[in-house]
Short mmCIF file of C-alpha atoms in Angstrom, two decimals:
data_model
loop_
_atom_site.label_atom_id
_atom_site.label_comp_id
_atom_site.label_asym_id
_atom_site.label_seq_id
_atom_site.Cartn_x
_atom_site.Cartn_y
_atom_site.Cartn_z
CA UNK Y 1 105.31 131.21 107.20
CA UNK Y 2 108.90 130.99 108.85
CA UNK Y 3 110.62 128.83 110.90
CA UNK Y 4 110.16 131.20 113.67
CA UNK Y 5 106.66 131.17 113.02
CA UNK Y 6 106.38 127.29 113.41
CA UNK Y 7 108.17 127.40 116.94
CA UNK Y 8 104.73 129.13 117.91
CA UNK Y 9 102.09 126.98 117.31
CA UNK Y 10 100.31 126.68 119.96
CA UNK Y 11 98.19 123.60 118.68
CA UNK Y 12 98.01 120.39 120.60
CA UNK Y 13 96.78 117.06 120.14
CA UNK Y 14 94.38 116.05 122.37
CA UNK Y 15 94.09 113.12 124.10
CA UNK Y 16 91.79 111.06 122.37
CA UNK Y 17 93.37 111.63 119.02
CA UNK Y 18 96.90 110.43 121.02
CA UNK Y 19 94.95 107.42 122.23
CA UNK Y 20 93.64 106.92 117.99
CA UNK Y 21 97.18 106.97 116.94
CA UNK Y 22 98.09 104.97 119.58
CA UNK Y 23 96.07 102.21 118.33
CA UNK Y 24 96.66 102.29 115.11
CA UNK Y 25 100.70 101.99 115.41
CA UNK Y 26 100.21 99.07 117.51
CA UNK Y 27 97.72 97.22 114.64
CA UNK Y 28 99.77 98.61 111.51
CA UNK Y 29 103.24 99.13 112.68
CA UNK Y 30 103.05 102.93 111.28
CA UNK Y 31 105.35 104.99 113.36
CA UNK Y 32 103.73 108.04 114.95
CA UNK Y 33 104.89 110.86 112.17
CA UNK Y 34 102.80 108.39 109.56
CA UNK Y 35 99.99 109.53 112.07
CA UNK Y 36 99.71 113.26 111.64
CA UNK Y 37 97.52 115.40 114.42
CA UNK Y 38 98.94 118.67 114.51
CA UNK Y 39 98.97 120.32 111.47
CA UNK Y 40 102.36 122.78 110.57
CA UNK Y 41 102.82 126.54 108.90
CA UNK Y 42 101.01 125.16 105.15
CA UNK Y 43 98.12 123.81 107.47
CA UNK Y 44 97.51 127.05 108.81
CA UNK Y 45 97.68 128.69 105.58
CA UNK Y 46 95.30 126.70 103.72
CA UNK Y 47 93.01 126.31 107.55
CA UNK Y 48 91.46 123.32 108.57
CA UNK Y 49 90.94 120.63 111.64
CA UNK Y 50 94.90 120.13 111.92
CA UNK Y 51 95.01 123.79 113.35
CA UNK Y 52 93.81 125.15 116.95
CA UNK Y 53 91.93 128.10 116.96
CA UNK Y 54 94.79 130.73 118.27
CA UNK Y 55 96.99 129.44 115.08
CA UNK Y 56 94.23 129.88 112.64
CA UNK Y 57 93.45 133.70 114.04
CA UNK Y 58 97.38 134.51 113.27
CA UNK Y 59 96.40 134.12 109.79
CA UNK Y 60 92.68 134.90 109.25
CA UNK Y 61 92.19 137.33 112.36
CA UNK Y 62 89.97 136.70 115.71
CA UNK Y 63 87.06 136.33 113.18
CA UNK Y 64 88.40 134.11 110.86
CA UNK Y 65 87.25 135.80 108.43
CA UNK Y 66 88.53 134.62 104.61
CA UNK Y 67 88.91 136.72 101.81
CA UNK Y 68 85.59 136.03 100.49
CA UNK Y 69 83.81 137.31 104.02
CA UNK Y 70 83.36 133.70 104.78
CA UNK Y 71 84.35 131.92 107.78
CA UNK Y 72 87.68 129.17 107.73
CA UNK Y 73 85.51 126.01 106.94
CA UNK Y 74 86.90 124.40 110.15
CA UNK Y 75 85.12 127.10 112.53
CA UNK Y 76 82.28 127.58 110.47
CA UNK Y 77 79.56 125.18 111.18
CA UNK Y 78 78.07 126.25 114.91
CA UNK Y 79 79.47 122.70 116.16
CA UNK Y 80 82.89 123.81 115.46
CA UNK Y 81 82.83 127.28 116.51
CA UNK Y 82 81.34 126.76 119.64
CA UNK Y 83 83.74 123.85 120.39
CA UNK Y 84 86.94 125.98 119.43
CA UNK Y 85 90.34 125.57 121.32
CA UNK Y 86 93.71 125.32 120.82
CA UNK Y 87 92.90 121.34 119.86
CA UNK Y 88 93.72 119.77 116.71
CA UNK Y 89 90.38 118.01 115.39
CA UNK Y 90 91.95 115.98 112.54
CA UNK Y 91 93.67 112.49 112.14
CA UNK Y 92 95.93 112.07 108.70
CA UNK Y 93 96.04 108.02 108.53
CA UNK Y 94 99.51 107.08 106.63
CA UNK Y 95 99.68 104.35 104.46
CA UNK Y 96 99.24 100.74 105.30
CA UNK Y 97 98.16 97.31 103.54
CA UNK Y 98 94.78 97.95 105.01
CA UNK Y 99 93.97 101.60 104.45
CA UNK Y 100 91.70 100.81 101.70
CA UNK Y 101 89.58 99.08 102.83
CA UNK Y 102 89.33 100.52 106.31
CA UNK Y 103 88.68 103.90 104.49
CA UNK Y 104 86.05 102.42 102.45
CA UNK Y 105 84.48 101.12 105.22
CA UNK Y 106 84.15 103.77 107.76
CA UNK Y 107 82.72 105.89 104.91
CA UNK Y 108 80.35 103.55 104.93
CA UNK Y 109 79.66 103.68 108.26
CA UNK Y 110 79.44 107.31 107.91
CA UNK Y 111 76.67 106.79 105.45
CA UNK Y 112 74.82 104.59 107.07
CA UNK Y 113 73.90 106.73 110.06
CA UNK Y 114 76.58 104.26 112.18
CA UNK Y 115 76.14 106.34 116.06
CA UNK Y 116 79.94 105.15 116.49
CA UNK Y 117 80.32 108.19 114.01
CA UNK Y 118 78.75 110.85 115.41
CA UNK Y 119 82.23 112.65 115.91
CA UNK Y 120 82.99 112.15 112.33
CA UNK Y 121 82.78 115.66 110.61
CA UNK Y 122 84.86 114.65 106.87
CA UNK Y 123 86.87 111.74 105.30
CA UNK Y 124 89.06 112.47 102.54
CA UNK Y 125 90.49 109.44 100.96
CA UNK Y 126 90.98 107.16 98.05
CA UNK Y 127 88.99 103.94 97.47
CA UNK Y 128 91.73 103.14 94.72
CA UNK Y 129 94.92 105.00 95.36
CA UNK Y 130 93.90 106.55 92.21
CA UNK Y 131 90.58 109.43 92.74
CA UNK Y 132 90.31 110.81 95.41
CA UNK Y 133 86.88 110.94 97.40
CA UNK Y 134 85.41 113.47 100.15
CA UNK Y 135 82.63 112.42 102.35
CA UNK Y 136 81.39 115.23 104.14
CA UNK Y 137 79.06 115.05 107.15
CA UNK Y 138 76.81 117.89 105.83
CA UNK Y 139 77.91 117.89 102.25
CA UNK Y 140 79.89 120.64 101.60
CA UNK Y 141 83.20 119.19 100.77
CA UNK Y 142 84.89 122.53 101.00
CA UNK Y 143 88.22 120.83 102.60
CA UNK Y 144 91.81 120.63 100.26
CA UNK Y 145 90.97 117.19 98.20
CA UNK Y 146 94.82 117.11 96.86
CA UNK Y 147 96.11 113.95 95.48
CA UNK Y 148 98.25 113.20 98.17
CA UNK Y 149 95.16 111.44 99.56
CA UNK Y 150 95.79 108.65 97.15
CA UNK Y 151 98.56 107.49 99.58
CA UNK Y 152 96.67 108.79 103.28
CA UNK Y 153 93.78 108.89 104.91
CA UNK Y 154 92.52 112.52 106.28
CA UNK Y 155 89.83 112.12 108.96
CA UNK Y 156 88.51 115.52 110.37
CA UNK Y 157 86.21 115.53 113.68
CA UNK Y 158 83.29 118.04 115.02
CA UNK Y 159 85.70 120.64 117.26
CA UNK Y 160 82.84 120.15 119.86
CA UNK Y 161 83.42 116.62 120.29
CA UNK Y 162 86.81 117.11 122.25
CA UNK Y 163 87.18 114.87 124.84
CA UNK Y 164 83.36 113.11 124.72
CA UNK Y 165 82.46 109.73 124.63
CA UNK Y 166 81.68 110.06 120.93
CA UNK Y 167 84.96 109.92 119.86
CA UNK Y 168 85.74 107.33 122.05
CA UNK Y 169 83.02 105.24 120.41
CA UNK Y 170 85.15 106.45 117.35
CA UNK Y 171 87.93 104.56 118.56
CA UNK Y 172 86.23 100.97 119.32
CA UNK Y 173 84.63 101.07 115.70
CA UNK Y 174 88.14 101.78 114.24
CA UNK Y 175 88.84 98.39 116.40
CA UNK Y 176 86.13 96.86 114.52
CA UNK Y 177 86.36 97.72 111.35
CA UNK Y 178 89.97 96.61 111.23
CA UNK Y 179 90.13 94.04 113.55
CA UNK Y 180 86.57 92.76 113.45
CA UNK Y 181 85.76 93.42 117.33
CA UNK Y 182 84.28 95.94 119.47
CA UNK Y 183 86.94 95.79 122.27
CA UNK Y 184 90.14 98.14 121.33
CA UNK Y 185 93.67 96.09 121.61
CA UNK Y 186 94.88 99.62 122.93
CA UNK Y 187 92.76 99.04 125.98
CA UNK Y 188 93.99 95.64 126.39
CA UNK Y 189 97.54 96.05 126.51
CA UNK Y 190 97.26 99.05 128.90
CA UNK Y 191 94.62 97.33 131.25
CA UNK Y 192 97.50 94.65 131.31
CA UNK Y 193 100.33 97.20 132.05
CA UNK Y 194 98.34 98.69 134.71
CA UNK Y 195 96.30 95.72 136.27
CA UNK Y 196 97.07 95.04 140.28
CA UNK Y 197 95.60 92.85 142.61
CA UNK Y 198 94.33 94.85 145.65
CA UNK Y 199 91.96 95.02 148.33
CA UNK Y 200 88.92 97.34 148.42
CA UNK Y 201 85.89 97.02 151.38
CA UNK Y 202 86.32 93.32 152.31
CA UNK Y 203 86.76 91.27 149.33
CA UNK Y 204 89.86 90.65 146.11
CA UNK Y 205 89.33 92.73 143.63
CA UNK Y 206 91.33 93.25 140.11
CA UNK Y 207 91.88 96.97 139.73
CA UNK Y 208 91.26 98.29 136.18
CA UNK Y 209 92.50 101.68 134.56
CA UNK Y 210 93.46 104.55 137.06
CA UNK Y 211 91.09 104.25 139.62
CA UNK Y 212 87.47 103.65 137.59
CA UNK Y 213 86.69 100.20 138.00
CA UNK Y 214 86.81 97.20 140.84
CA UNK Y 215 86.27 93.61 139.57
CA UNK Y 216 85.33 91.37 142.49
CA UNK Y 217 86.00 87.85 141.74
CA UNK Y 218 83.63 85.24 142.90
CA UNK Y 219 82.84 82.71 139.84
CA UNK Y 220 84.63 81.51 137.04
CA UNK Y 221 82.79 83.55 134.24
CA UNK Y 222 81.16 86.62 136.63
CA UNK Y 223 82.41 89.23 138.37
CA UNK Y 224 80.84 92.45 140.32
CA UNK Y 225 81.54 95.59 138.87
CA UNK Y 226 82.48 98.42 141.52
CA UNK Y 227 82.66 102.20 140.48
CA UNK Y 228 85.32 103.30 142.65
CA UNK Y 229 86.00 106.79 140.98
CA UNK Y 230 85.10 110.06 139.21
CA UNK Y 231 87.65 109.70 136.13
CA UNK Y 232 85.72 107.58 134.16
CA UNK Y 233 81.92 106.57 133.82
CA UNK Y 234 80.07 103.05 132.82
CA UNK Y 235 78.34 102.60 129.21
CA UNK Y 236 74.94 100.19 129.42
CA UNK Y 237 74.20 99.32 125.29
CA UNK Y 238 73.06 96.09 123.56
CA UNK Y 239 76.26 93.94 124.06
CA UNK Y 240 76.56 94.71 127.73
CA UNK Y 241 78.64 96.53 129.94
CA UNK Y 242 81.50 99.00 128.93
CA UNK Y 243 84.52 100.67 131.18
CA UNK Y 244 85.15 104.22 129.73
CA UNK Y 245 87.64 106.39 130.95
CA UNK Y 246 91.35 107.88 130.33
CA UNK Y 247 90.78 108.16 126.58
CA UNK Y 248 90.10 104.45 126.50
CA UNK Y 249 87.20 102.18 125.98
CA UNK Y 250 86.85 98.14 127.07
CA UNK Y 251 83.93 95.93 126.59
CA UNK Y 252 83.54 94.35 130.29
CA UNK Y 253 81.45 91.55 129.44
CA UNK Y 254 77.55 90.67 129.26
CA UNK Y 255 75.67 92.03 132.07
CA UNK Y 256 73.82 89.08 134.14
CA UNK Y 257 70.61 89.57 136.14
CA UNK Y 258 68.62 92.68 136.65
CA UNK Y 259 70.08 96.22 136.14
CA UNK Y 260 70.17 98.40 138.56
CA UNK Y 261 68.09 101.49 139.95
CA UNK Y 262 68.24 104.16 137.34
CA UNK Y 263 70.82 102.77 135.02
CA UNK Y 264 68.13 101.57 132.40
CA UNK Y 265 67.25 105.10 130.98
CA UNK Y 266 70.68 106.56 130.12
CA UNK Y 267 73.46 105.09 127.85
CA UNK Y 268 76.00 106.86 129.39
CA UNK Y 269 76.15 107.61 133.48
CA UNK Y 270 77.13 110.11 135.33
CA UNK Y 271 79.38 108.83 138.13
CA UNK Y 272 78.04 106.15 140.26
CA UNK Y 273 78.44 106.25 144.08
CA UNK Y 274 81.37 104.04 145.64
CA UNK Y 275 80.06 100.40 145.57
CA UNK Y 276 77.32 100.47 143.07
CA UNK Y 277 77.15 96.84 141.57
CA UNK Y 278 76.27 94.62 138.84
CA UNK Y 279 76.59 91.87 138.27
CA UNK Y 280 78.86 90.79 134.61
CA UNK Y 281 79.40 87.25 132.61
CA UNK Y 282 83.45 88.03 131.65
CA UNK Y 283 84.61 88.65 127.77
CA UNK Y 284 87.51 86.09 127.48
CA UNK Y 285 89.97 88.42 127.22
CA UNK Y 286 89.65 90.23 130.65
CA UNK Y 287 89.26 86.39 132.39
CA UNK Y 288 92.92 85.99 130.56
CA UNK Y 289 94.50 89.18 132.21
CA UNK Y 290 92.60 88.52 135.68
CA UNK Y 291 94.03 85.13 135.38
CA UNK Y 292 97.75 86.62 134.56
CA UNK Y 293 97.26 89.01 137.66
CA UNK Y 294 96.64 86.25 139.95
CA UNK Y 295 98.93 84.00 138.99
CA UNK Y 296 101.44 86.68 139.56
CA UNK Y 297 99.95 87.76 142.65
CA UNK Y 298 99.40 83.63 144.41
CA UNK Y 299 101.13 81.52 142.01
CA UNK Y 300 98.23 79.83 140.71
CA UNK Y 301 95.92 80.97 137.23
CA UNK Y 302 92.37 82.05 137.73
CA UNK Y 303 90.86 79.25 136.02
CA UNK Y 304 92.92 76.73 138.66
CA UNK Y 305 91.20 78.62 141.17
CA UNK Y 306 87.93 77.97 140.17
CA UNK Y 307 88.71 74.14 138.87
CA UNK Y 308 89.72 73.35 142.25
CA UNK Y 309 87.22 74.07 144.79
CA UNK Y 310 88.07 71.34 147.32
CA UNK Y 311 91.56 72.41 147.20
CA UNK Y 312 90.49 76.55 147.32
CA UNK Y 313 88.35 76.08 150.52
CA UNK Y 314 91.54 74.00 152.41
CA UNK Y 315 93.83 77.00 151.54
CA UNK Y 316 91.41 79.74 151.41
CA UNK Y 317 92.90 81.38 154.54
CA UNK Y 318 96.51 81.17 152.88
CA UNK Y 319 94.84 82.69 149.64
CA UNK Y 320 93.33 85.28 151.51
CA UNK Y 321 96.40 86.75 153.01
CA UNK Y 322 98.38 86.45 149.99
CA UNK Y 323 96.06 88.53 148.74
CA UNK Y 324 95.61 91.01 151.10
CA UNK Y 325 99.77 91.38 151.11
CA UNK Y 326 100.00 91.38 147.44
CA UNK Y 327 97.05 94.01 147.01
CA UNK Y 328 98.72 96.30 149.37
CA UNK Y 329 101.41 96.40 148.09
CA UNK Y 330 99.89 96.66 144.48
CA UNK Y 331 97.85 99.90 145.92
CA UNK Y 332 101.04 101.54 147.15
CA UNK Y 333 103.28 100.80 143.94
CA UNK Y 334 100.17 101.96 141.31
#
């Protein structure tokens, strides 16, 4: 295992392992090589999750095959061998105040049966930073259970589970069981980065995430909900409404009056066509960013607007085109 040899790996991280570590530098401050994805030549020696499947073949052969006539453990089960690429499938967690406890939690989780899991394949970890622990998924604990796990985290995930909304579930009850909510900072500060005022058929709306969602503002505490894309898709669950899309997940807000046609039966949609609707009571936080966007956008806060209805209907014409020149230009900037 050269250096020449480490020049071509051909593993990548994927995008919602990128959008994991994301989140966790911006809650623990750990810089991104306390964060480890892609595994280097000793991964591929010993196998394992931190390896895509072209690395892994340089050293076991296109059959993986071990000395022993079994498979590497990380292709082995169907789930991973039928989801094999060139994808890393494993999360190293560095060292922070918290990694105790979070560890000792989300094994928990695991335990339990927690759905937000389902992705979750092995946890290797201390409770203690003294033994070291290995929660396996189907019990065979065949992954390297080293000591250096006193002082990190390893998290491996089903190969098959690339790019699905289970791992993005992963991410929001990360959110949770560090911060104690559902809805992922990560998503906050980029729907803030990205948030525009614009104009869509005939009415404001606040533009959310690359093209996936329209909020239509009419009250203080609803909004309608327009899909506008195909990059993304809408979650019904108990809690209400959630955006999903571009490796990210946001809790919307509580979903008010009847559901519509043919969204009661499935937890997760297929695209819905241009200007389905429904209508959504607002979590706090996304009131606070549609509020920042507006004031930005007509010099007043969202809440004014809605405080001061006499006021809004005298100047609702002035409103109106500030909007409309504002969104514009929004559209053609984003």
């Amino acid at each position: 295992m050269n250096e020449k040899w480490m020049e071509e790996i051909v593993t990548y991280a994927p995008q919602d392992l990128l959008a994991m570590r994301e989140y966790l530098q911006q809650v623990t401050g750990m810089r991104a090589t306390e964060l480890g994805i892609v595994g280097d030549a000793a991964h591929a020696a010993s196998g394992g999750y931190h390896m895509g499947i072209n690395d892994l073949a340089r050293v076991y052969g296109s059959d993986f095959r071990k000395s022993d006539g079994r498979r590497e453990y990380s292709v082995r089960q169907q789930r991973d061998y039928a989801g094999r690429s060139n994808a890393a499938s494993a999360l190293d967690v560095g060292y922070w105040s918290g990694l105790r406890s979070f560890s000792v939690a989300l094994v928990d989780a695991c335990r339990r049966g927690d759905p937000s899991t389902r992705a979750v394949r092995e946890v290797i970890y201390s409770p203690d930073g003294s033994a070291v622990r290995h929660y396996d998924a189907i019990g065979e604990q065949t992954g390297t259970s080293d000591t250096s796990h006193r002082y990190h985290t390893h998290i491996s995930f089903w190969r098959d589970t690339e790019g699905t909304t289970d791992r993005l579930d992963f991410l929001s009850l990360m959110s949770e069981l560090i911060e104690g909510r559902e809805t992922s900072p990560a998503t906050s500060t980029m729907l803030g980065e990205h948030m525009a005022l614009m104009r869509t058929e005939g009415d404001p709306n606040v533009f959310l995430t690359n093209g996936i969602i329209a909020v239509a503002v009419s009250e203080a505490d609803f909004a309608d909900l327009q899909y506008l894309g195909n990059e993304g898709t809408l979650s019904l669950a108990a809690g209400g409404l959630r955006v999903i899309g571009d490796s990210r997940r946001a809790l919307i807000g509580r979903i008010v009056g009847p559901v519509p046609t043919g969204w009661e039966s499935q937890a997760y949609m297929p695209p819905m066509p241009t200007a389905t609707t429904v209508n959504v009571e607002l979590t706090a936080e996304v009131i606070s960013a549609i509020s920042a966007a507006a004031a930005a956008a007509v010099g007043t806060t969202f809440s004014d607007l809605t405080e001061k209805v006499d006021e809004i209907d005298a100047a609702i014409s002035d409103i109106t085109t500030a909007l409309k020149n504002s969104a514009a230009a929004a559209y053609d900037a984003f």
